[in-house]
Short mmCIF file of C-alpha atoms in Angstrom, two decimals:
data_model
loop_
_atom_site.label_atom_id
_atom_site.label_comp_id
_atom_site.label_asym_id
_atom_site.label_seq_id
_atom_site.Cartn_x
_atom_site.Cartn_y
_atom_site.Cartn_z
CA UNK A 52 -244.80 -107.62 178.34
CA UNK A 53 -245.30 -104.30 176.32
CA UNK A 54 -241.92 -104.64 175.18
CA UNK A 55 -243.01 -108.04 173.47
CA UNK A 56 -246.06 -106.40 172.04
CA UNK A 57 -243.66 -103.44 170.39
CA UNK A 58 -241.44 -105.91 169.17
CA UNK A 59 -243.99 -108.24 167.59
CA UNK A 60 -246.09 -105.31 166.52
CA UNK A 61 -243.27 -103.80 164.14
CA UNK A 62 -241.98 -107.38 163.11
CA UNK A 63 -245.60 -107.95 161.41
CA UNK A 64 -246.57 -104.04 160.23
CA UNK A 65 -249.72 -104.25 162.93
CA UNK A 66 -250.59 -102.30 166.25
CA UNK A 67 -249.87 -103.44 169.48
CA UNK A 68 -253.66 -103.45 170.05
CA UNK A 69 -253.86 -106.13 167.34
CA UNK A 70 -251.20 -108.11 169.10
CA UNK A 71 -252.72 -107.90 172.19
CA UNK A 72 -255.91 -109.38 171.00
CA UNK A 73 -253.96 -112.22 169.21
CA UNK A 74 -252.36 -113.08 172.10
CA UNK A 75 -255.22 -113.09 174.31
CA UNK A 76 -257.31 -115.10 171.82
CA UNK A 77 -259.81 -112.44 170.91
CA UNK A 78 -261.82 -112.18 167.69
CA UNK A 79 -261.70 -109.23 165.45
CA UNK A 80 -258.53 -110.33 163.89
CA UNK A 81 -258.09 -112.10 160.51
CA UNK A 82 -257.05 -115.63 160.37
CA UNK A 83 -253.76 -114.28 158.56
CA UNK A 84 -252.71 -111.50 160.58
CA UNK A 85 -253.09 -113.85 163.41
CA UNK A 86 -251.00 -116.45 162.10
CA UNK A 87 -248.63 -113.98 161.14
CA UNK A 88 -248.38 -112.67 164.75
CA UNK A 89 -248.07 -116.31 166.00
CA UNK A 90 -245.23 -116.61 163.46
CA UNK A 91 -243.15 -113.47 164.57
CA UNK A 92 -243.25 -115.02 167.92
CA UNK A 93 -241.90 -117.84 167.20
CA UNK A 94 -239.16 -116.16 165.01
CA UNK A 95 -238.64 -113.39 168.21
CA UNK A 96 -237.96 -116.52 170.57
CA UNK A 97 -240.62 -115.53 172.76
CA UNK A 98 -242.88 -118.20 174.40
CA UNK A 99 -246.79 -118.46 173.00
CA UNK A 100 -249.49 -118.04 175.53
CA UNK A 101 -250.69 -120.93 177.17
CA UNK A 102 -253.76 -121.56 175.15
CA UNK A 103 -252.19 -121.22 171.86
CA UNK A 104 -249.05 -123.35 172.16
CA UNK A 105 -251.33 -126.95 170.77
CA UNK A 106 -251.11 -124.53 167.30
CA UNK A 107 -248.44 -125.48 165.16
CA UNK A 108 -246.31 -122.22 163.99
CA UNK A 109 -245.90 -121.70 160.19
CA UNK A 110 -242.01 -122.29 160.77
CA UNK A 111 -240.78 -125.13 158.47
CA UNK A 112 -237.10 -126.13 159.90
CA UNK A 113 -234.41 -126.82 157.13
CA UNK A 114 -231.63 -129.07 158.86
CA UNK A 115 -228.24 -128.78 157.02
CA UNK A 116 -224.89 -130.87 157.79
CA UNK A 117 -222.77 -127.80 156.64
CA UNK A 118 -222.70 -124.52 154.23
CA UNK A 119 -218.77 -125.51 152.71
CA UNK A 120 -220.17 -127.63 150.46
CA UNK A 121 -221.64 -125.66 147.74
CA UNK A 122 -224.83 -127.46 146.90
CA UNK A 123 -226.09 -127.11 150.31
CA UNK A 124 -227.04 -123.37 150.35
CA UNK A 125 -228.02 -124.52 146.56
CA UNK A 126 -230.76 -126.68 148.19
CA UNK A 127 -231.35 -124.51 150.98
CA UNK A 128 -232.26 -120.85 148.72
CA UNK A 129 -234.56 -123.51 146.43
CA UNK A 130 -236.03 -125.06 149.80
CA UNK A 131 -236.89 -121.94 151.38
CA UNK A 132 -237.92 -119.75 148.28
CA UNK A 133 -240.32 -122.55 147.75
CA UNK A 134 -241.60 -122.05 151.01
CA UNK A 135 -242.05 -118.78 151.11
CA UNK A 136 -244.30 -118.76 148.30
CA UNK A 137 -246.20 -120.71 149.79
CA UNK A 138 -246.70 -118.55 153.23
CA UNK A 139 -244.43 -120.48 155.56
CA UNK A 140 -240.98 -119.37 156.91
CA UNK A 141 -237.69 -121.45 157.02
CA UNK A 142 -235.46 -121.84 159.48
CA UNK A 143 -232.07 -122.78 159.12
CA UNK A 144 -230.25 -125.17 161.09
CA UNK A 145 -226.79 -126.02 159.78
CA UNK A 146 -224.35 -127.72 162.24
CA UNK A 147 -220.69 -125.67 163.01
CA UNK A 148 -217.93 -126.07 165.26
CA UNK A 149 -219.24 -124.83 168.55
CA UNK A 150 -222.95 -124.62 167.44
CA UNK A 151 -225.88 -126.46 168.35
CA UNK A 152 -225.80 -130.36 166.96
CA UNK A 153 -228.71 -131.56 164.75
CA UNK A 154 -230.35 -133.33 167.88
CA UNK A 155 -230.20 -130.13 169.76
CA UNK A 156 -231.68 -128.47 166.47
CA UNK A 157 -234.33 -131.12 166.38
CA UNK A 158 -235.53 -130.14 169.83
CA UNK A 159 -235.38 -126.47 169.52
CA UNK A 160 -237.99 -126.86 166.14
CA UNK A 161 -240.19 -129.50 168.50
CA UNK A 162 -240.12 -126.73 171.02
CA UNK A 163 -240.85 -124.00 168.45
CA UNK A 164 -244.17 -126.06 167.30
CA UNK A 165 -242.86 -126.19 163.51
CA UNK A 166 -245.18 -127.06 160.83
CA UNK A 167 -242.79 -129.54 159.72
CA UNK A 168 -238.85 -130.06 158.76
CA UNK A 169 -236.78 -130.64 156.03
CA UNK A 170 -233.28 -132.76 156.56
CA UNK A 171 -230.38 -132.82 154.27
CA UNK A 172 -228.12 -134.02 156.65
CA UNK A 173 -228.23 -137.03 159.33
CA UNK A 174 -230.79 -138.15 161.45
CA UNK A 175 -230.39 -140.64 164.45
CA UNK A 176 -232.44 -143.13 165.48
CA UNK A 177 -233.45 -141.17 168.42
CA UNK A 178 -234.36 -138.42 166.72
CA UNK A 179 -236.24 -140.33 164.05
CA UNK A 180 -238.15 -141.92 166.88
CA UNK A 181 -238.71 -138.79 168.30
CA UNK A 182 -240.30 -137.07 165.20
CA UNK A 183 -242.36 -140.00 164.69
CA UNK A 184 -243.80 -139.80 168.22
CA UNK A 185 -244.68 -136.36 167.76
CA UNK A 186 -246.20 -136.57 164.16
CA UNK A 187 -244.48 -133.78 162.89
CA UNK A 188 -244.26 -133.60 159.22
CA UNK A 189 -240.67 -134.26 157.55
CA UNK A 190 -239.04 -134.99 154.11
CA UNK A 191 -235.62 -136.29 154.03
CA UNK A 192 -233.80 -134.32 150.76
CA UNK A 193 -230.99 -136.24 149.77
CA UNK A 194 -230.49 -137.57 153.12
CA UNK A 195 -226.99 -139.20 154.40
CA UNK A 196 -229.23 -141.85 156.57
CA UNK A 197 -232.15 -144.01 154.97
CA UNK A 198 -234.94 -144.06 157.71
CA UNK A 199 -238.32 -145.90 157.04
CA UNK A 200 -241.62 -143.86 157.98
CA UNK A 201 -240.40 -140.75 155.96
CA UNK A 202 -240.50 -139.43 152.27
CA UNK A 203 -237.63 -139.20 150.69
CA UNK A 204 -236.45 -137.17 147.59
CA UNK A 205 -233.19 -138.30 146.09
CA UNK A 206 -230.78 -138.31 142.79
CA UNK A 207 -230.83 -141.54 141.82
CA UNK A 208 -227.09 -142.50 142.54
CA UNK A 209 -227.00 -145.33 140.82
CA UNK A 210 -228.12 -143.84 137.58
CA UNK A 211 -225.37 -140.69 138.18
CA UNK A 212 -222.77 -143.65 138.66
CA UNK A 213 -224.00 -145.47 135.30
CA UNK A 214 -223.60 -142.40 133.35
CA UNK A 215 -220.37 -141.21 134.55
CA UNK A 216 -218.72 -144.70 134.36
CA UNK A 217 -220.58 -145.24 130.61
CA UNK A 218 -218.84 -142.34 129.96
CA UNK A 219 -215.15 -142.52 131.09
CA UNK A 220 -215.57 -146.51 129.60
CA UNK A 221 -216.26 -144.83 126.11
CA UNK A 222 -213.40 -142.84 126.84
CA UNK A 223 -210.87 -145.72 126.67
CA UNK A 224 -210.56 -146.00 130.67
CA UNK A 225 -210.83 -149.66 132.07
CA UNK A 226 -208.51 -148.30 135.47
CA UNK A 227 -211.74 -146.28 136.85
CA UNK A 228 -212.24 -145.97 140.29
CA UNK A 229 -214.80 -144.95 142.52
CA UNK A 230 -214.44 -141.73 145.48
CA UNK A 231 -217.02 -141.27 147.55
CA UNK A 232 -218.07 -140.74 150.96
CA UNK A 233 -217.73 -142.55 154.59
CA UNK A 234 -218.95 -146.20 154.12
CA UNK A 235 -222.57 -145.33 156.39
CA UNK A 236 -223.43 -142.47 154.38
CA UNK A 237 -226.83 -143.68 152.37
CA UNK A 238 -226.10 -142.16 149.26
CA UNK A 239 -222.02 -143.18 149.24
CA UNK A 240 -223.51 -146.93 149.63
CA UNK A 241 -225.76 -146.66 146.93
CA UNK A 242 -223.26 -145.34 144.37
CA UNK A 243 -220.61 -148.09 145.57
CA UNK A 244 -223.21 -151.02 145.42
CA UNK A 245 -223.92 -149.05 141.75
CA UNK A 246 -220.36 -149.24 140.80
CA UNK A 247 -219.60 -152.86 141.67
CA UNK A 248 -222.67 -153.72 139.55
CA UNK A 249 -221.10 -151.69 136.44
CA UNK A 250 -217.81 -153.01 136.73
CA UNK A 251 -219.13 -156.61 136.86
CA UNK A 252 -221.13 -156.00 133.49
CA UNK A 253 -217.99 -154.20 131.74
CA UNK A 254 -216.17 -157.47 132.90
CA UNK A 255 -213.74 -155.94 135.31
CA UNK A 256 -213.18 -156.80 139.09
CA UNK A 257 -214.89 -153.71 141.36
CA UNK A 258 -212.63 -155.12 144.58
CA UNK A 259 -209.86 -152.51 145.03
CA UNK A 260 -211.26 -149.69 143.31
CA UNK A 261 -213.60 -147.50 145.68
CA UNK A 262 -211.78 -144.83 147.93
CA UNK A 263 -213.76 -143.24 151.09
CA UNK A 264 -213.24 -139.75 152.16
CA UNK A 265 -214.56 -137.28 154.28
CA UNK A 266 -216.42 -134.72 151.84
CA UNK A 267 -213.70 -131.94 151.71
CA UNK A 268 -210.96 -131.38 149.06
CA UNK A 269 -208.32 -132.46 151.83
CA UNK A 270 -210.28 -135.72 151.75
CA UNK A 271 -210.47 -136.27 148.26
CA UNK A 272 -206.95 -135.69 147.49
CA UNK A 273 -205.54 -137.87 150.25
CA UNK A 274 -208.17 -140.85 149.14
CA UNK A 275 -207.81 -140.09 145.39
CA UNK A 276 -203.91 -140.53 145.51
CA UNK A 277 -204.12 -143.81 146.91
CA UNK A 278 -206.14 -145.02 143.56
CA UNK A 279 -204.23 -143.01 141.75
CA UNK A 280 -200.72 -144.69 142.95
CA UNK A 281 -202.96 -148.34 142.79
CA UNK A 282 -203.30 -147.41 139.02
CA UNK A 283 -206.65 -145.64 138.46
CA UNK A 284 -206.85 -143.50 135.24
CA UNK A 285 -210.30 -142.21 136.03
CA UNK A 286 -212.50 -141.44 138.74
CA UNK A 287 -216.04 -140.95 139.48
CA UNK A 288 -216.52 -139.02 142.39
CA UNK A 289 -219.14 -138.57 145.05
CA UNK A 290 -219.00 -134.63 145.32
CA UNK A 291 -217.71 -131.67 142.87
CA UNK A 292 -215.24 -131.12 145.99
CA UNK A 293 -214.09 -134.53 145.69
CA UNK A 294 -213.38 -134.50 142.34
CA UNK A 295 -211.27 -130.97 142.88
CA UNK A 296 -209.55 -132.71 145.45
CA UNK A 297 -208.49 -135.67 143.10
CA UNK A 298 -207.36 -133.31 140.47
CA UNK A 299 -205.26 -131.91 143.45
CA UNK A 300 -203.43 -135.62 143.69
CA UNK A 301 -203.14 -136.25 139.93
CA UNK A 302 -201.14 -133.08 139.54
CA UNK A 303 -198.99 -133.94 142.55
CA UNK A 304 -198.80 -137.24 140.95
CA UNK A 305 -196.95 -135.51 137.88
CA UNK A 306 -200.02 -136.65 135.84
CA UNK A 307 -201.67 -134.21 133.36
CA UNK A 308 -205.30 -133.43 133.83
CA UNK A 309 -207.46 -134.38 131.77
CA UNK A 310 -204.66 -136.14 129.25
CA UNK A 311 -203.40 -138.59 131.84
CA UNK A 312 -205.87 -138.62 134.24
CA UNK A 313 -209.52 -138.10 134.06
CA UNK A 314 -212.15 -136.98 136.76
CA UNK A 315 -216.27 -136.48 137.09
CA UNK A 316 -217.59 -135.03 140.09
CA UNK A 317 -221.27 -135.15 141.11
CA UNK A 318 -223.99 -132.23 142.14
CA UNK A 319 -222.56 -129.09 139.71
CA UNK A 320 -222.42 -126.88 142.51
CA UNK A 321 -221.50 -123.05 141.81
CA UNK A 322 -218.51 -122.28 139.37
CA UNK A 323 -217.76 -125.42 138.30
CA UNK A 324 -217.57 -124.14 134.74
CA UNK A 325 -215.03 -122.18 135.59
CA UNK A 326 -212.41 -124.32 137.41
CA UNK A 327 -209.11 -125.34 135.91
CA UNK A 328 -210.13 -127.46 133.99
CA UNK A 329 -213.45 -126.90 133.53
CA UNK A 330 -215.59 -130.20 136.25
CA UNK A 331 -217.09 -132.96 134.18
CA UNK A 332 -219.71 -133.67 136.54
CA UNK A 333 -223.16 -135.05 137.41
CA UNK A 334 -225.45 -132.39 137.99
CA UNK A 335 -228.42 -132.41 140.57
CA UNK A 336 -231.45 -131.55 139.56
CA UNK A 337 -231.73 -129.37 142.71
CA UNK A 338 -235.29 -127.25 141.88
CA UNK A 339 -237.38 -130.42 140.92
CA UNK A 340 -236.06 -132.11 143.79
CA UNK A 341 -236.68 -129.09 146.19
CA UNK A 342 -240.34 -128.27 144.91
CA UNK A 343 -241.07 -131.97 145.23
CA UNK A 344 -240.01 -131.88 148.79
CA UNK A 345 -241.95 -128.76 149.94
CA UNK A 346 -245.01 -130.48 148.15
CA UNK A 347 -244.33 -133.58 149.97
CA UNK A 348 -244.17 -131.68 153.34
CA UNK A 349 -247.41 -129.99 152.36
CA UNK A 350 -249.45 -132.84 151.69
CA UNK A 351 -248.62 -133.82 155.23
CA UNK A 352 -248.93 -130.20 156.64
CA UNK A 353 -252.31 -130.52 155.30
CA UNK A 354 -253.39 -133.67 157.15
CA UNK A 355 -252.60 -136.21 154.14
CA UNK A 356 -250.86 -139.14 155.27
CA UNK A 357 -247.15 -139.76 154.69
CA UNK A 358 -246.00 -141.24 151.86
CA UNK A 359 -243.18 -143.55 153.00
CA UNK A 360 -241.11 -143.99 149.49
CA UNK A 361 -237.98 -142.41 147.73
CA UNK A 362 -238.41 -139.96 144.97
CA UNK A 363 -235.67 -140.21 142.53
CA UNK A 364 -234.61 -137.83 140.24
CA UNK A 365 -232.36 -138.58 137.18
CA UNK A 366 -229.15 -136.47 137.35
CA UNK A 367 -227.76 -135.01 133.98
CA UNK A 368 -224.10 -135.69 132.76
CA UNK A 369 -222.33 -132.51 131.91
CA UNK A 370 -219.00 -132.66 129.47
CA UNK A 371 -216.78 -130.15 130.71
CA UNK A 372 -212.43 -130.35 130.32
CA UNK A 373 -211.97 -132.73 133.03
CA UNK A 374 -212.58 -136.30 131.12
CA UNK A 375 -210.66 -137.27 127.80
CA UNK A 376 -209.61 -140.27 125.99
CA UNK A 377 -207.52 -142.33 127.73
CA UNK A 378 -203.69 -142.12 126.87
CA UNK A 379 -200.73 -144.42 128.52
CA UNK A 380 -199.08 -142.76 131.72
CA UNK A 381 -195.81 -141.52 131.27
CA UNK A 382 -193.84 -142.55 134.23
CA UNK A 383 -191.79 -140.04 136.41
CA UNK A 384 -188.56 -139.59 135.23
CA UNK A 385 -186.98 -140.43 138.58
CA UNK A 386 -189.10 -143.82 138.61
CA UNK A 387 -188.59 -145.16 135.43
CA UNK A 388 -185.76 -148.07 135.74
CA UNK A 389 -183.21 -148.02 132.88
CA UNK A 390 -184.46 -144.58 131.23
CA UNK A 391 -187.82 -146.19 130.15
CA UNK A 392 -189.72 -142.95 130.70
CA UNK A 393 -192.72 -143.97 128.50
CA UNK A 394 -195.17 -146.74 128.95
CA UNK A 395 -196.53 -149.13 126.07
CA UNK A 396 -199.80 -149.42 125.80
CA UNK A 397 -202.07 -151.59 128.23
CA UNK A 398 -198.96 -151.09 130.43
CA UNK A 399 -199.70 -150.10 134.23
CA UNK A 400 -197.48 -147.15 136.13
CA UNK A 401 -198.56 -148.31 139.67
CA UNK A 402 -197.21 -150.45 142.17
CA UNK A 403 -199.95 -152.66 141.56
CA UNK A 404 -202.40 -154.03 138.87
CA UNK A 405 -205.58 -151.75 139.53
#
């Protein structure tokens, strides 16, 4: 007990006597100090006294699917900063090999009596049910799965696809493909539906133009290689990492980027201006999205009813060096028939029509 008092006192910057008064529910302590002591208990992993367990901690869980994709650390930084300014302590929960699963993080956060949770990753039906039943304030931020009952803040995936497709179409590309994440990933499904619509409006058949991959450089490279082999001269990608994988696949196929192959990413994550070539991408307004998510969460924490709607933020097309006007592809010398190494305009260097 003495050790616990000393640790909490050091964490908060108060005396052990003040901590003791808070833990015993005595008067003579300001509300701010009382809340700081309770938060320190939660952060240090100590169990609250029985009479104080019903009080929610000023902790907010921030659940991310990974940290390898640069967009997630950026979102965490923005959301965490906004929470700190409001007097909350963000608790970062991210899935990693050998670590806790998202379901285990949810259980831990509920045990800690958190004030709320911001989810940037997946959320199973069981976790969804648990959180609804416990009445925990929740906001979904670019979440991988759509769930009724929780406010959602997202980038407008349909607008992103329309902007990227229009850019490539204006450059003369007609064999445009889409490279996104798994089919059951909600933002990828939204992009796929929007892509089919813009293809039909442009008089193009969307069949066979969509590739699905894990959100990784290697996954993007493998899926893009199939689309390029089928004749794609340009790809709209569901993340910057996928787009970089697509550029590697194009180069492995002997294509020059962007002269013979163009790629558009999504996120405008860190360092995309310094890749080779600098990546054309759709910039997510993560600052505005983070602030919106925190405000929606704060409204629930302060007693407001959750608003089960989706706030869509418009992305911004940032044109750099990975897209260029369409030119007919040169066929690799080994594959050229009869020494015909250059395709005529409109011809295809693919094994089947795209």
